[in-house]
PDB file of C-alpha atoms in Angstrom:
ATOM      1  CA  MET R   1      96.676  38.106 -12.007  1.00 62.00           C
ATOM      2  CA  SER R   2      96.966  34.326 -12.670  1.00 76.00           C
ATOM      3  CA  ALA R   3      97.589  31.669  -9.997  1.00 83.00           C
ATOM      4  CA  ASP R   4      98.109  27.904  -9.599  1.00 86.00           C
ATOM      5  CA  LEU R   5      97.808  25.701  -6.491  1.00 86.00           C
ATOM      6  CA  SER R   6     100.196  22.822  -5.774  1.00 87.00           C
ATOM      7  CA  ALA R   7      98.859  19.227  -5.783  1.00 88.00           C
ATOM      8  CA  ASP R   8      98.987  18.977  -1.991  1.00 89.00           C
ATOM      9  CA  GLY R   9      97.280  22.351  -1.560  1.00 86.00           C
ATOM     10  CA  SER R  10     100.058  23.809   0.556  1.00 89.00           C
ATOM     11  CA  THR R  11     101.583  26.311  -1.880  1.00 91.00           C
ATOM     12  CA  LEU R  12     100.091  28.897  -4.197  1.00 87.00           C
ATOM     13  CA  VAL R  13     102.165  30.332  -7.044  1.00 89.00           C
ATOM     14  CA  PHE R  14     100.823  33.461  -8.684  1.00 87.00           C
ATOM     15  CA  ARG R  15     101.878  36.076 -11.216  1.00 85.00           C
ATOM     16  CA  ARG R  16     101.760  39.804 -10.637  1.00 81.00           C
ATOM     17  CA  LEU R  17     102.690  41.899 -13.681  1.00 79.00           C
ATOM     18  CA  PHE R  18     105.958  40.338 -14.933  1.00 78.00           C
ATOM     19  CA  ASP R  19     107.027  38.408 -11.788  1.00 85.00           C
ATOM     20  CA  LEU R  20     106.102  35.143 -10.024  1.00 88.00           C
ATOM     21  CA  TYR R  21     105.502  34.859  -6.267  1.00 89.00           C
ATOM     22  CA  ARG R  22     104.992  31.929  -3.872  1.00 90.00           C
ATOM     23  CA  MET R  23     102.581  31.925  -0.934  1.00 89.00           C
ATOM     24  CA  ASP R  24     102.344  29.413   1.904  1.00 89.00           C
ATOM     25  CA  VAL R  25      98.614  28.689   2.161  1.00 87.00           C
ATOM     26  CA  ARG R  26      98.619  27.978   5.879  1.00 89.00           C
ATOM     27  CA  SER R  27     100.673  30.963   7.075  1.00 90.00           C
ATOM     28  CA  GLY R  28      99.913  33.372   4.252  1.00 87.00           C
ATOM     29  CA  ALA R  29     103.620  34.211   3.941  1.00 91.00           C
ATOM     30  CA  VAL R  30     104.604  35.422   0.479  1.00 90.00           C
ATOM     31  CA  THR R  31     108.089  35.126  -1.033  1.00 89.00           C
ATOM     32  CA  GLY R  32     109.314  36.477  -4.324  1.00 85.00           C
ATOM     33  CA  PRO R  33     109.769  37.550  -6.954  1.00 87.00           C
ATOM     34  CA  LEU R  34     110.960  34.057  -7.867  1.00 86.00           C
ATOM     35  CA  ALA R  35     114.019  33.493 -10.009  1.00 85.00           C
ATOM     36  CA  ILE R  36     113.202  31.081 -12.842  1.00 80.00           C
ATOM     37  CA  ARG R  37     115.944  29.231 -14.685  1.00 78.00           C
ATOM     38  CA  ARG R  38     115.607  26.786 -17.549  1.00 73.00           C
ATOM     39  CA  THR R  39     118.311  24.144 -17.830  1.00 75.00           C
ATOM     40  CA  GLY R  40     116.908  22.122 -20.694  1.00 72.00           C
ATOM     41  CA  GLU R  41     117.118  22.689 -24.417  1.00 71.00           C
ATOM     42  CA  ALA R  42     115.964  26.145 -25.483  1.00 68.00           C
ATOM     43  CA  ILE R  43     112.662  26.488 -27.309  1.00 69.00           C
ATOM     44  CA  HIS R  44     112.574  28.962 -30.185  1.00 70.00           C
ATOM     45  CA  PRO R  45     108.974  29.780 -31.162  1.00 71.00           C
ATOM     46  CA  ARG R  46     108.277  31.496 -34.443  1.00 73.00           C
ATOM     47  CA  THR R  47     108.626  35.229 -33.895  1.00 75.00           C
ATOM     48  CA  ARG R  48     108.334  38.411 -35.908  1.00 72.00           C
ATOM     49  CA  THR R  49     111.143  40.876 -35.375  1.00 75.00           C
ATOM     50  CA  GLU R  50     110.734  44.545 -36.273  1.00 78.00           C
ATOM     51  CA  THR R  51     113.182  47.278 -35.428  1.00 82.00           C
ATOM     52  CA  LEU R  52     111.783  50.786 -34.962  1.00 85.00           C
ATOM     53  CA  SER R  53     114.347  53.449 -34.139  1.00 85.00           C
ATOM     54  CA  LYS R  54     112.178  56.497 -33.439  1.00 88.00           C
ATOM     55  CA  ALA R  55     108.740  57.812 -32.527  1.00 88.00           C
ATOM     56  CA  THR R  56     107.386  60.711 -34.541  1.00 89.00           C
ATOM     57  CA  GLN R  57     104.552  61.848 -32.240  1.00 94.00           C
ATOM     58  CA  VAL R  58     103.974  61.296 -28.510  1.00 95.00           C
ATOM     59  CA  ALA R  59     101.029  61.898 -26.148  1.00 96.00           C
ATOM     60  CA  PHE R  60     101.090  61.309 -22.382  1.00 95.00           C
ATOM     61  CA  SER R  61      98.214  60.250 -20.167  1.00 93.00           C
ATOM     62  CA  ASP R  62      97.248  62.821 -17.517  1.00 90.00           C
ATOM     63  CA  ASP R  63      98.940  60.825 -14.764  1.00 89.00           C
ATOM     64  CA  GLY R  64     102.140  60.550 -16.805  1.00 90.00           C
ATOM     65  CA  ARG R  65     102.243  56.763 -16.470  1.00 92.00           C
ATOM     66  CA  GLU R  66     101.433  55.790 -20.049  1.00 95.00           C
ATOM     67  CA  ILE R  67     102.415  57.031 -23.490  1.00 96.00           C
ATOM     68  CA  ALA R  68     100.725  56.823 -26.865  1.00 97.00           C
ATOM     69  CA  PHE R  69     103.081  57.306 -29.784  1.00 97.00           C
ATOM     70  CA  ILE R  70     103.497  56.781 -33.515  1.00 97.00           C
ATOM     71  CA  ALA R  71     106.310  54.518 -34.675  1.00 96.00           C
ATOM     72  CA  GLY R  72     106.630  52.924 -38.079  1.00 93.00           C
ATOM     73  CA  GLY R  73     103.357  54.600 -39.073  1.00 95.00           C
ATOM     74  CA  ASP R  74     101.365  52.689 -36.421  1.00 97.00           C
ATOM     75  CA  LEU R  75      99.907  53.650 -33.050  1.00 98.00           C
ATOM     76  CA  TRP R  76     101.621  52.167 -29.982  1.00 97.00           C
ATOM     77  CA  VAL R  77     101.184  52.453 -26.214  1.00 97.00           C
ATOM     78  CA  MET R  78     103.782  52.015 -23.501  1.00 95.00           C
ATOM     79  CA  ASP R  79     104.149  52.532 -19.762  1.00 94.00           C
ATOM     80  CA  THR R  80     106.803  54.911 -18.459  1.00 91.00           C
ATOM     81  CA  VAL R  81     108.293  52.474 -15.904  1.00 88.00           C
ATOM     82  CA  LEU R  82     108.744  49.032 -17.475  1.00 85.00           C
ATOM     83  CA  LYS R  83     108.700  50.566 -20.971  1.00 89.00           C
ATOM     84  CA  GLU R  84     107.001  47.602 -22.622  1.00 89.00           C
ATOM     85  CA  PRO R  85     105.506  48.810 -25.952  1.00 92.00           C
ATOM     86  CA  ARG R  86     102.250  47.405 -27.251  1.00 94.00           C
ATOM     87  CA  ARG R  87     101.058  47.896 -30.844  1.00 95.00           C
ATOM     88  CA  VAL R  88      97.506  49.235 -31.132  1.00 97.00           C
ATOM     89  CA  THR R  89      97.203  49.421 -34.943  1.00 97.00           C
ATOM     90  CA  ASP R  90      98.898  47.339 -37.604  1.00 94.00           C
ATOM     91  CA  THR R  91      97.984  48.798 -40.988  1.00 93.00           C
ATOM     92  CA  PRO R  92      99.898  49.481 -44.194  1.00 92.00           C
ATOM     93  CA  GLU R  93      98.585  53.058 -44.038  1.00 94.00           C
ATOM     94  CA  GLU R  94      99.770  55.829 -41.716  1.00 95.00           C
ATOM     95  CA  GLU R  95      98.411  56.810 -38.300  1.00 97.00           C
ATOM     96  CA  ARG R  96      99.188  60.128 -36.567  1.00 96.00           C
ATOM     97  CA  ASP R  97      98.081  62.779 -34.009  1.00 97.00           C
ATOM     98  CA  PRO R  98      97.338  60.550 -30.950  1.00 97.00           C
ATOM     99  CA  VAL R  99      95.667  62.062 -27.888  1.00 97.00           C
ATOM    100  CA  PHE R 100      94.316  60.502 -24.680  1.00 97.00           C
ATOM    101  CA  SER R 101      90.764  61.237 -23.577  1.00 96.00           C
ATOM    102  CA  PRO R 102      90.442  63.029 -20.218  1.00 93.00           C
ATOM    103  CA  ASP R 103      89.115  59.853 -18.569  1.00 93.00           C
ATOM    104  CA  HIS R 104      91.968  57.805 -20.046  1.00 93.00           C
ATOM    105  CA  GLY R 105      89.447  55.458 -21.621  1.00 95.00           C
ATOM    106  CA  ALA R 106      90.182  56.197 -25.287  1.00 97.00           C
ATOM    107  CA  ILE R 107      92.912  57.353 -27.613  1.00 98.00           C
ATOM    108  CA  LEU R 108      91.874  59.471 -30.602  1.00 98.00           C
ATOM    109  CA  PHE R 109      94.075  59.493 -33.670  1.00 98.00           C
ATOM    110  CA  VAL R 110      94.126  60.140 -37.396  1.00 97.00           C
ATOM    111  CA  SER R 111      94.382  57.162 -39.760  1.00 97.00           C
ATOM    112  CA  TRP R 112      94.631  56.724 -43.499  1.00 95.00           C
ATOM    113  CA  SER R 113      93.192  53.201 -43.164  1.00 92.00           C
ATOM    114  CA  GLY R 114      91.413  52.173 -46.334  1.00 89.00           C
ATOM    115  CA  GLY R 115      92.949  55.080 -48.257  1.00 91.00           C
ATOM    116  CA  GLN R 116      90.814  57.759 -46.542  1.00 93.00           C
ATOM    117  CA  CYS R 117      92.030  60.185 -43.867  1.00 95.00           C
ATOM    118  CA  ASP R 118      89.586  60.009 -40.943  1.00 97.00           C
ATOM    119  CA  LEU R 119      89.475  60.306 -37.181  1.00 97.00           C
ATOM    120  CA  TRP R 120      89.510  57.037 -35.234  1.00 98.00           C
ATOM    121  CA  SER R 121      89.179  56.012 -31.614  1.00 98.00           C
ATOM    122  CA  ALA R 122      90.939  53.143 -29.830  1.00 98.00           C
ATOM    123  CA  ALA R 123      89.707  51.576 -26.598  1.00 98.00           C
ATOM    124  CA  ARG R 124      91.067  48.816 -24.382  1.00 97.00           C
ATOM    125  CA  THR R 125      89.459  45.388 -24.759  1.00 97.00           C
ATOM    126  CA  ASP R 126      89.876  44.944 -20.997  1.00 96.00           C
ATOM    127  CA  ALA R 127      89.255  48.367 -19.445  1.00 95.00           C
ATOM    128  CA  LYS R 128      90.326  47.094 -16.005  1.00 94.00           C
ATOM    129  CA  LYS R 129      93.903  46.681 -17.219  1.00 94.00           C
ATOM    130  CA  HIS R 130      96.372  49.352 -18.225  1.00 94.00           C
ATOM    131  CA  TRP R 131      96.755  50.141 -21.903  1.00 95.00           C
ATOM    132  CA  TRP R 132     100.111  48.364 -22.135  1.00 92.00           C
ATOM    133  CA  GLN R 133      98.674  45.262 -20.449  1.00 94.00           C
ATOM    134  CA  ASN R 134      96.062  44.746 -23.168  1.00 95.00           C
ATOM    135  CA  ARG R 135      96.843  42.514 -26.115  1.00 93.00           C
ATOM    136  CA  SER R 136      93.960  43.665 -28.303  1.00 95.00           C
ATOM    137  CA  PHE R 137      92.053  46.893 -28.784  1.00 97.00           C
ATOM    138  CA  LYS R 138      88.694  48.030 -30.099  1.00 97.00           C
ATOM    139  CA  LEU R 139      88.968  50.473 -33.002  1.00 97.00           C
ATOM    140  CA  GLN R 140      86.139  52.735 -34.165  1.00 97.00           C
ATOM    141  CA  ARG R 141      86.027  55.101 -37.137  1.00 97.00           C
ATOM    142  CA  LEU R 142      84.584  58.451 -35.995  1.00 97.00           C
ATOM    143  CA  THR R 143      84.453  60.291 -39.309  1.00 96.00           C
ATOM    144  CA  ASP R 144      83.808  58.814 -42.728  1.00 94.00           C
ATOM    145  CA  ASP R 145      84.012  61.385 -45.485  1.00 91.00           C
ATOM    146  CA  PRO R 146      86.400  62.526 -48.253  1.00 90.00           C
ATOM    147  CA  ALA R 147      87.602  65.523 -46.190  1.00 90.00           C
ATOM    148  CA  LEU R 148      90.978  65.296 -44.494  1.00 93.00           C
ATOM    149  CA  GLU R 149      90.778  65.704 -40.709  1.00 94.00           C
ATOM    150  CA  PHE R 150      93.745  66.560 -38.494  1.00 91.00           C
ATOM    151  CA  GLY R 151      94.799  67.249 -34.905  1.00 94.00           C
ATOM    152  CA  PRO R 152      91.988  65.959 -32.688  1.00 96.00           C
ATOM    153  CA  ARG R 153      91.907  67.368 -29.173  1.00 95.00           C
ATOM    154  CA  PHE R 154      89.406  67.245 -26.344  1.00 96.00           C
ATOM    155  CA  VAL R 155      87.419  70.356 -25.399  1.00 96.00           C
ATOM    156  CA  PRO R 156      86.575  70.963 -21.710  1.00 95.00           C
ATOM    157  CA  GLY R 157      83.067  69.541 -21.365  1.00 92.00           C
ATOM    158  CA  GLY R 158      83.638  66.409 -23.456  1.00 90.00           C
ATOM    159  CA  ARG R 159      83.461  67.359 -27.128  1.00 96.00           C
ATOM    160  CA  VAL R 160      86.301  66.859 -29.615  1.00 97.00           C
ATOM    161  CA  ALA R 161      87.788  69.591 -31.794  1.00 97.00           C
ATOM    162  CA  PHE R 162      89.658  69.070 -35.045  1.00 97.00           C
ATOM    163  CA  THR R 163      90.552  70.876 -38.255  1.00 96.00           C
ATOM    164  CA  ASP R 164      90.189  69.912 -41.881  1.00 95.00           C
ATOM    165  CA  LEU R 165      92.600  70.401 -44.764  1.00 92.00           C
ATOM    166  CA  ARG R 166      91.282  73.848 -45.683  1.00 91.00           C
ATOM    167  CA  GLY R 167      91.597  75.081 -42.110  1.00 94.00           C
ATOM    168  CA  ASP R 168      87.973  74.927 -40.901  1.00 96.00           C
ATOM    169  CA  LEU R 169      87.596  74.218 -37.168  1.00 97.00           C
ATOM    170  CA  TRP R 170      85.010  71.604 -36.176  1.00 97.00           C
ATOM    171  CA  THR R 171      83.705  70.054 -32.966  1.00 97.00           C
ATOM    172  CA  MET R 172      81.810  66.794 -32.440  1.00 97.00           C
ATOM    173  CA  GLU R 173      80.849  64.361 -29.706  1.00 96.00           C
ATOM    174  CA  SER R 174      83.564  61.907 -28.688  1.00 94.00           C
ATOM    175  CA  ASP R 175      81.753  59.098 -30.546  1.00 94.00           C
ATOM    176  CA  GLY R 176      81.668  61.057 -33.808  1.00 95.00           C
ATOM    177  CA  ARG R 177      78.054  62.308 -33.603  1.00 95.00           C
ATOM    178  CA  ASP R 178      76.831  65.885 -33.984  1.00 96.00           C
ATOM    179  CA  ALA R 179      79.683  67.428 -35.997  1.00 95.00           C
ATOM    180  CA  ARG R 180      79.444  71.238 -36.015  1.00 95.00           C
ATOM    181  CA  LEU R 181      81.413  73.833 -37.962  1.00 96.00           C
ATOM    182  CA  LEU R 182      82.790  76.300 -35.424  1.00 96.00           C
ATOM    183  CA  LEU R 183      85.079  78.426 -37.590  1.00 96.00           C
ATOM    184  CA  GLU R 184      85.536  78.819 -41.334  1.00 94.00           C
ATOM    185  CA  SER R 185      89.094  79.480 -42.466  1.00 93.00           C
ATOM    186  CA  TRP R 186      91.197  79.263 -45.564  1.00 92.00           C
ATOM    187  CA  ASN R 187      94.374  78.555 -43.545  1.00 93.00           C
ATOM    188  CA  LEU R 188      95.158  76.379 -40.550  1.00 92.00           C
ATOM    189  CA  PRO R 189      94.377  78.270 -37.302  1.00 95.00           C
ATOM    190  CA  SER R 190      96.144  77.919 -33.970  1.00 95.00           C
ATOM    191  CA  TYR R 191      93.449  77.685 -31.308  1.00 97.00           C
ATOM    192  CA  THR R 192      92.723  76.931 -27.671  1.00 96.00           C
ATOM    193  CA  PHE R 193      89.555  76.595 -25.612  1.00 97.00           C
ATOM    194  CA  SER R 194      88.910  78.368 -22.338  1.00 97.00           C
ATOM    195  CA  PRO R 195      89.052  76.194 -19.192  1.00 96.00           C
ATOM    196  CA  ASP R 196      85.240  76.134 -18.990  1.00 96.00           C
ATOM    197  CA  GLY R 197      84.922  75.238 -22.682  1.00 96.00           C
ATOM    198  CA  LYS R 198      82.640  78.197 -23.437  1.00 96.00           C
ATOM    199  CA  TRP R 199      85.127  80.314 -25.440  1.00 97.00           C
ATOM    200  CA  VAL R 200      87.692  79.658 -28.136  1.00 97.00           C
ATOM    201  CA  ALA R 201      90.712  81.838 -28.816  1.00 97.00           C
ATOM    202  CA  TYR R 202      92.275  81.418 -32.240  1.00 97.00           C
ATOM    203  CA  ALA R 203      94.726  83.015 -34.641  1.00 96.00           C
ATOM    204  CA  ARG R 204      94.370  82.895 -38.396  1.00 94.00           C
ATOM    205  CA  ASP R 205      95.491  84.859 -41.449  1.00 93.00           C
ATOM    206  CA  ASP R 206      93.122  87.356 -43.022  1.00 89.00           C
ATOM    207  CA  ARG R 207      92.961  88.067 -46.743  1.00 86.00           C
ATOM    208  CA  ASN R 208      95.938  90.395 -46.419  1.00 85.00           C
ATOM    209  CA  HIS R 209      97.965  87.599 -44.758  1.00 87.00           C
ATOM    210  CA  ASN R 210      97.940  89.448 -41.437  1.00 90.00           C
ATOM    211  CA  ARG R 211      97.524  87.102 -38.492  1.00 94.00           C
ATOM    212  CA  ASP R 212      95.605  88.293 -35.413  1.00 95.00           C
ATOM    213  CA  VAL R 213      94.234  86.690 -32.266  1.00 96.00           C
ATOM    214  CA  TRP R 214      90.457  86.483 -31.888  1.00 97.00           C
ATOM    215  CA  ILE R 215      88.052  85.328 -29.161  1.00 97.00           C
ATOM    216  CA  MET R 216      84.639  83.885 -29.867  1.00 96.00           C
ATOM    217  CA  PRO R 217      81.916  82.167 -27.784  1.00 96.00           C
ATOM    218  CA  VAL R 218      81.607  78.489 -28.721  1.00 95.00           C
ATOM    219  CA  ASP R 219      77.797  78.671 -28.886  1.00 93.00           C
ATOM    220  CA  GLY R 220      77.952  81.430 -31.534  1.00 91.00           C
ATOM    221  CA  SER R 221      75.937  83.835 -29.392  1.00 94.00           C
ATOM    222  CA  ALA R 222      78.227  86.762 -30.265  1.00 94.00           C
ATOM    223  CA  PRO R 223      80.623  87.627 -33.120  1.00 95.00           C
ATOM    224  CA  ALA R 224      84.351  87.067 -32.780  1.00 96.00           C
ATOM    225  CA  VAL R 225      86.446  89.915 -31.323  1.00 96.00           C
ATOM    226  CA  ASN R 226      89.952  90.789 -32.482  1.00 96.00           C
ATOM    227  CA  VAL R 227      91.986  91.149 -29.260  1.00 94.00           C
ATOM    228  CA  SER R 228      95.446  91.784 -30.735  1.00 93.00           C
ATOM    229  CA  MET R 229      94.675  94.369 -33.474  1.00 89.00           C
ATOM    230  CA  HIS R 230      98.213  94.727 -34.803  1.00 88.00           C
ATOM    231  CA  PRO R 231      99.561  94.837 -38.377  1.00 87.00           C
ATOM    232  CA  ASP R 232     102.285  92.298 -37.575  1.00 87.00           C
ATOM    233  CA  TRP R 233     102.065  88.563 -36.789  1.00 90.00           C
ATOM    234  CA  GLU R 234     100.315  87.162 -33.661  1.00 93.00           C
ATOM    235  CA  GLY R 235      99.543  83.569 -32.843  1.00 94.00           C
ATOM    236  CA  ASN R 236      99.622  80.603 -30.449  1.00 95.00           C
ATOM    237  CA  PRO R 237      97.085  81.889 -27.881  1.00 97.00           C
ATOM    238  CA  ALA R 238      96.944  80.282 -24.431  1.00 97.00           C
ATOM    239  CA  TRP R 239      94.441  80.771 -21.584  1.00 97.00           C
ATOM    240  CA  SER R 240      95.378  81.206 -17.951  1.00 97.00           C
ATOM    241  CA  PRO R 241      94.085  78.371 -15.707  1.00 96.00           C
ATOM    242  CA  ASP R 242      91.302  80.601 -14.331  1.00 95.00           C
ATOM    243  CA  GLY R 243      90.291  81.815 -17.807  1.00 96.00           C
ATOM    244  CA  ARG R 244      90.763  85.491 -16.935  1.00 96.00           C
ATOM    245  CA  MET R 245      93.879  86.165 -19.002  1.00 97.00           C
ATOM    246  CA  LEU R 246      95.024  85.310 -22.500  1.00 97.00           C
ATOM    247  CA  ALA R 247      98.668  85.121 -23.612  1.00 97.00           C
ATOM    248  CA  PHE R 248      99.943  84.941 -27.174  1.00 96.00           C
ATOM    249  CA  VAL R 249     103.130  85.313 -29.210  1.00 95.00           C
ATOM    250  CA  GLY R 250     103.470  88.578 -31.098  1.00 93.00           C
ATOM    251  CA  ARG R 251     106.087  89.880 -33.475  1.00 88.00           C
ATOM    252  CA  ARG R 252     106.755  93.587 -33.076  1.00 79.00           C
ATOM    253  CA  ASN R 253     110.128  93.851 -34.786  1.00 76.00           C
ATOM    254  CA  ARG R 254     111.382  92.041 -37.848  1.00 74.00           C
ATOM    255  CA  ASP R 255     113.512  89.502 -35.979  1.00 78.00           C
ATOM    256  CA  GLU R 256     111.972  89.567 -32.512  1.00 85.00           C
ATOM    257  CA  SER R 257     108.916  87.803 -31.122  1.00 89.00           C
ATOM    258  CA  ASP R 258     107.674  88.266 -27.557  1.00 92.00           C
ATOM    259  CA  ILE R 259     104.980  86.900 -25.284  1.00 93.00           C
ATOM    260  CA  HIS R 260     102.097  89.318 -24.744  1.00 92.00           C
ATOM    261  CA  PHE R 261      99.106  88.955 -22.458  1.00 93.00           C
ATOM    262  CA  LEU R 262      95.851  90.761 -21.843  1.00 93.00           C
ATOM    263  CA  PHE R 263      93.202  90.812 -19.125  1.00 95.00           C
ATOM    264  CA  LEU R 264      89.761  89.691 -20.282  1.00 93.00           C
ATOM    265  CA  ARG R 265      87.885  91.489 -17.502  1.00 92.00           C
ATOM    266  CA  LYS R 266      87.988  95.246 -17.064  1.00 90.00           C
ATOM    267  CA  ALA R 267      88.165  94.893 -13.263  1.00 90.00           C
ATOM    268  CA  ASP R 268      91.320  92.803 -13.519  1.00 89.00           C
ATOM    269  CA  GLU R 269      92.909  95.288 -15.928  1.00 87.00           C
ATOM    270  CA  ASP R 270      92.062  98.216 -13.646  1.00 87.00           C
ATOM    271  CA  ALA R 271      93.497  96.384 -10.618  1.00 87.00           C
ATOM    272  CA  SER R 272      96.780  95.800 -12.426  1.00 83.00           C
ATOM    273  CA  LYS R 273      97.415  99.501 -12.971  1.00 77.00           C
TER     274      LYS R 273
END
């Protein structure tokens, strides 16, 4: 908020978001928003005009009030009420795969900046303001290697998961430290973490190009278990909010795919019968 006091000290004019208001200092009465009209000759500052007609990827903040999206190959942010876009990156290379951190303090994304595909993080210069209210942002490269990283997402508990070009699944700290290989794969898996972050369910093709759904503890304390065990295609696993059920898409006939689910605790399965 910015404000200015009149010469006689009787009136305070201040700005709140995009509007101006007037306050009588003695009474405290506030009027506004004020209508501002310019009657003199128009001033035309030097501007840069760029027309972007579509967004290719969109991510919402948890409260639904702000959006991160890719337009023209760059990362942008915008609120969902005033819809004022703000450019976060301005590079000749492409950015993609934006995702908000759970605390809303960072946006992770993939960038080809410098000719190398890596994971990056963006943060607000002024963390007290909304994303769209900031005019500059702090950018940090999280990975710096020849491998191609894709699809960052946050794991319950704070770590970040992502895949590489071959299909290997990795996790790391949100600042890029302590990268760990969680799953080796020769094709891109579909995966999801349990609500407590201790288990990962994934689907990948085996050497016979059969795709099954597996569950594995994140700490590697036990081998992965095939929970679909079917010769046809299964994928896109999803946990129930309490972590006691797992749903997935399974194809049982040539042209038909259905949603299947299973109980992960014997007591729950017995109670359902």
